[in-house]
Coordinates of C-alpha atoms in Angstrom, one line a residue:
M1 CA -11.2 -14.6 5.4
K2 CA -8.2 -13.2 3.6
S3 CA -6.5 -16.6 3.5
K4 CA -9.6 -18.3 2.2
I5 CA -10.0 -15.8 -0.7
I6 CA -6.4 -16.3 -1.7
M7 CA -6.6 -20.1 -1.6
L8 CA -9.8 -20.1 -3.6
F9 CA -8.3 -18.0 -6.3
V10 CA -5.1 -20.1 -6.5
V11 CA -7.2 -23.3 -6.9
I12 CA -9.3 -21.7 -9.7
G13 CA -6.1 -20.4 -11.4
I14 CA -4.5 -23.8 -11.3
F15 CA -7.6 -25.4 -12.9
V16 CA -7.6 -22.8 -15.6
S17 CA -3.9 -23.2 -16.2
Q18 CA -4.1 -26.9 -16.7
S19 CA -7.3 -27.0 -18.7
A20 CA -6.8 -24.0 -21.0
K21 CA -3.0 -23.8 -21.3
A22 CA -3.0 -20.4 -19.5
Q23 CA 0.4 -18.8 -18.8
F24 CA 1.4 -18.3 -15.2
F25 CA 3.3 -15.1 -14.3
V26 CA 4.8 -13.3 -11.3
E27 CA 5.6 -9.6 -10.9
Y28 CA 7.5 -7.6 -8.4
N29 CA 6.3 -4.0 -8.2
L30 CA 8.6 -1.3 -6.9
G31 CA 6.7 1.9 -6.8
Y32 CA 5.8 5.2 -5.3
G33 CA 2.5 6.4 -3.8
T34 CA 0.9 9.6 -2.6
F35 CA -1.4 9.4 0.4
N36 CA -4.3 11.7 1.5
M37 CA -4.3 11.0 5.2
A38 CA -6.5 14.0 6.0
D39 CA -7.6 12.8 9.4
L40 CA -4.2 11.8 10.6
K41 CA -2.7 15.1 9.4
S42 CA -5.4 17.0 11.3
L43 CA -4.7 14.9 14.4
L44 CA -1.0 15.6 14.2
S45 CA -1.5 19.3 13.8
K46 CA -3.7 19.6 16.9
D47 CA -0.9 18.4 19.3
N48 CA 0.3 21.4 21.3
T49 CA 1.5 19.6 24.3
V50 CA 4.4 22.0 24.7
D51 CA 5.2 25.4 23.2
G52 CA 7.2 25.7 20.0
L53 CA 6.2 22.4 18.3
K54 CA 6.9 22.2 14.6
T55 CA 5.8 19.7 12.0
T56 CA 8.9 18.0 10.7
N57 CA 7.1 15.3 8.7
N58 CA 3.6 15.4 7.3
F59 CA 2.7 12.1 5.7
P60 CA 4.7 12.4 2.5
G61 CA 4.5 10.1 -0.5
Y62 CA 6.8 7.1 -0.2
F63 CA 8.0 3.9 -1.8
T64 CA 5.5 1.0 -2.2
H65 CA 6.1 -2.7 -2.7
G66 CA 3.9 -5.3 -4.2
I67 CA 3.6 -8.7 -5.9
H68 CA 1.2 -9.7 -8.6
A69 CA 0.7 -13.4 -9.3
G70 CA -1.7 -14.8 -11.8
F71 CA -2.6 -16.4 -15.1
M72 CA -2.7 -15.0 -18.6
K73 CA -4.7 -16.3 -21.6
G74 CA -5.4 -14.3 -24.8
H75 CA -6.2 -10.7 -23.9
S76 CA -7.1 -11.5 -20.3
S77 CA -5.0 -11.8 -17.1
F78 CA -6.2 -12.3 -13.6
G79 CA -4.8 -13.2 -10.2
I80 CA -3.9 -11.8 -6.7
N81 CA -2.0 -8.7 -5.7
L82 CA -0.3 -8.3 -2.3
G83 CA 1.3 -5.0 -1.3
Y84 CA 2.8 -2.8 1.4
Q85 CA 2.7 0.9 1.8
N86 CA 3.7 3.3 4.7
T87 CA 4.0 6.9 5.6
G88 CA 4.2 9.0 8.8
G89 CA 4.1 12.4 10.5
Q90 CA 6.0 14.0 13.3
R91 CA 5.9 17.2 15.5
A92 CA 8.9 17.9 17.6
V93 CA 10.8 20.5 19.6
E94 CA 14.2 20.4 21.3
D95 CA 16.2 23.0 23.3
Y96 CA 18.4 23.2 26.4
S97 CA 15.5 22.2 28.7
G98 CA 14.6 19.0 27.0
E99 CA 13.0 17.3 24.0
Y100 CA 9.4 16.4 23.0
K101 CA 8.3 14.3 20.0
Y102 CA 4.9 13.2 18.7
Q103 CA 5.0 10.6 15.9
I104 CA 2.3 8.8 13.9
R105 CA 3.4 5.9 11.6
A106 CA 0.8 4.4 9.3
K107 CA 1.3 1.0 7.6
G108 CA -1.1 -0.6 5.1
Y109 CA -1.0 -4.2 4.0
K110 CA -2.9 -4.6 0.7
T111 CA -4.7 -7.7 -0.5
A112 CA -6.5 -7.6 -3.8
L113 CA -7.8 -9.5 -6.8
F114 CA -7.0 -8.0 -10.2
Y115 CA -8.2 -8.3 -13.8
R116 CA -6.1 -7.0 -16.7
Y117 CA -7.1 -6.7 -20.3
R118 CA -4.7 -6.2 -23.2
L119 CA -5.8 -3.3 -25.3
T120 CA -3.3 -3.8 -28.2
K121 CA -2.1 -6.8 -30.1
A122 CA 0.6 -9.0 -28.5
D123 CA 4.0 -7.4 -29.4
K124 CA 7.2 -6.3 -27.7
L125 CA 5.3 -3.3 -26.4
S126 CA 1.8 -3.8 -25.2
L127 CA -0.8 -1.7 -23.3
F128 CA -3.2 -3.1 -20.7
A129 CA -6.1 -1.7 -18.6
E130 CA -6.4 -3.1 -15.1
M131 CA -8.9 -3.1 -12.3
A132 CA -8.1 -4.3 -8.8
P133 CA -10.7 -4.4 -5.9
G134 CA -9.4 -5.3 -2.5
A135 CA -8.8 -4.5 1.2
I136 CA -6.1 -2.6 3.2
F137 CA -5.3 -3.8 6.7
N138 CA -4.2 -0.8 8.6
N139 CA -1.8 -0.5 11.5
V140 CA -1.3 3.0 12.8
N141 CA 1.2 3.5 15.6
M142 CA 1.1 6.8 17.7
K143 CA 4.0 7.5 20.0
S144 CA 4.9 10.5 22.2
S145 CA 8.1 11.0 24.2
L146 CA 9.1 13.8 26.6
Y147 CA 12.6 14.2 28.1
L148 CA 13.5 16.9 30.7
T149 CA 17.2 17.7 30.9
A150 CA 17.4 19.2 34.4
S151 CA 15.7 16.2 36.2
E152 CA 16.8 13.6 33.6
Q153 CA 13.2 12.3 33.6
S154 CA 11.4 10.9 30.6
K155 CA 7.9 9.8 29.8
K156 CA 6.6 7.8 26.9
D157 CA 3.1 6.9 25.6
E158 CA 2.1 4.7 22.8
A159 CA -1.1 3.5 21.1
N160 CA -1.8 1.2 18.1
L161 CA -4.9 1.7 16.0
K162 CA -6.3 -1.0 13.6
G163 CA -8.8 -1.0 10.8
I164 CA -9.7 -2.2 7.3
N165 CA -10.4 -0.1 4.2
L166 CA -12.0 -1.4 1.0
F167 CA -10.6 0.0 -2.2
V168 CA -10.5 -0.1 -6.0
E169 CA -7.5 0.7 -8.1
P170 CA -7.9 1.3 -11.8
A171 CA -4.6 1.4 -13.8
L172 CA -2.9 1.5 -17.1
V173 CA 0.0 -0.8 -17.7
A174 CA 2.7 -0.6 -20.5
R175 CA 4.7 -3.8 -20.9
Y176 CA 7.9 -4.2 -22.8
Q177 CA 9.3 -7.7 -23.6
I178 CA 13.1 -8.4 -23.1
N179 CA 13.8 -12.1 -24.1
K180 CA 11.7 -14.2 -21.7
M181 CA 11.1 -11.4 -19.2
Y182 CA 9.1 -8.2 -19.2
L183 CA 9.4 -4.7 -17.8
Q184 CA 6.3 -2.8 -17.0
L185 CA 5.3 0.8 -16.2
H186 CA 2.2 0.7 -14.0
A187 CA 0.2 3.9 -13.3
G188 CA -3.0 4.0 -11.4
Y189 CA -5.1 5.6 -8.6
Q190 CA -6.1 3.9 -5.4
W191 CA -9.5 5.0 -4.0
S192 CA -11.3 3.8 -1.0
P193 CA -15.1 4.5 -1.1
I194 CA -15.3 2.9 2.4
K195 CA -13.0 4.2 5.1
P196 CA -14.2 3.1 8.5
K197 CA -12.8 4.8 11.6
L198 CA -9.8 3.1 13.2
N199 CA -10.2 1.1 16.4
Y200 CA -8.3 1.3 19.6
N201 CA -8.7 -1.6 22.0
G202 CA -12.0 -2.5 20.3
N203 CA -13.4 1.1 20.5
K204 CA -13.9 3.3 17.4
T205 CA -11.8 6.5 17.2
T206 CA -12.6 9.6 15.3
V207 CA -9.9 9.1 12.6
N208 CA -9.4 6.9 9.6
A209 CA -6.4 6.0 7.5
D210 CA -6.9 7.5 4.0
W211 CA -4.6 5.9 1.5
D212 CA -6.2 7.6 -1.6
G213 CA -3.7 8.7 -4.1
L214 CA -1.5 8.1 -7.2
R215 CA 0.3 4.8 -7.6
I216 CA 3.1 4.3 -10.0
S217 CA 5.5 1.5 -10.2
L218 CA 8.2 -0.3 -12.3
D219 CA 7.4 -4.0 -12.5
F220 CA 9.7 -6.9 -13.2
V221 CA 7.7 -9.8 -14.7
V222 CA 8.7 -13.5 -15.3
T223 CA 6.4 -16.1 -16.9
L224 CA 6.2 -19.8 -16.9
Q225 CA 4.3 -22.0 -19.4
K226 CA 4.3 -25.8 -19.7

């Protein structure tokens, strides 16, 4: 389904570009995001497999990466947006008797369509409003490891959870022109009204991956016009 949506949008975009002299552009987005992750934080905090466990990482905000590609004509721009975001949590303890770690690593692969409207006249500095609906394909890896010093024994367990979130991301974009390139400051909020529970081996679990939070990025934009 994802590949069909992307292909359809590319075909439509090529037609618009050829028939209406639209301008093609590509952006690389280097950003930072904050993530709610309430269910996974709760799951992490409940692990008391051994005494003395401390939370050393609790799903902090982290760098995000993305690519926008689309067409621009007049005040309007539209296209596809692909992105990647990740975060994680850990509880651990270590002393003379051994070591125990419990880690949860969440990865989200974003696929979206976007529409962007220029709010100001075309100039070196322009302001845009953007809306991007899409889906996040989740991969959550949970891993625990126990090592006993005296017996030199170790035990490891691992599980991978999957799921898909639907989201919308409204944003404001400030663009500054430098010769034939542009720099952009992108600020928005990603919100998922639908957060299904993650699946493990085809069975629903009791947790979801909640990526809701602030998204800011610095974008590098190149354009191409026949």
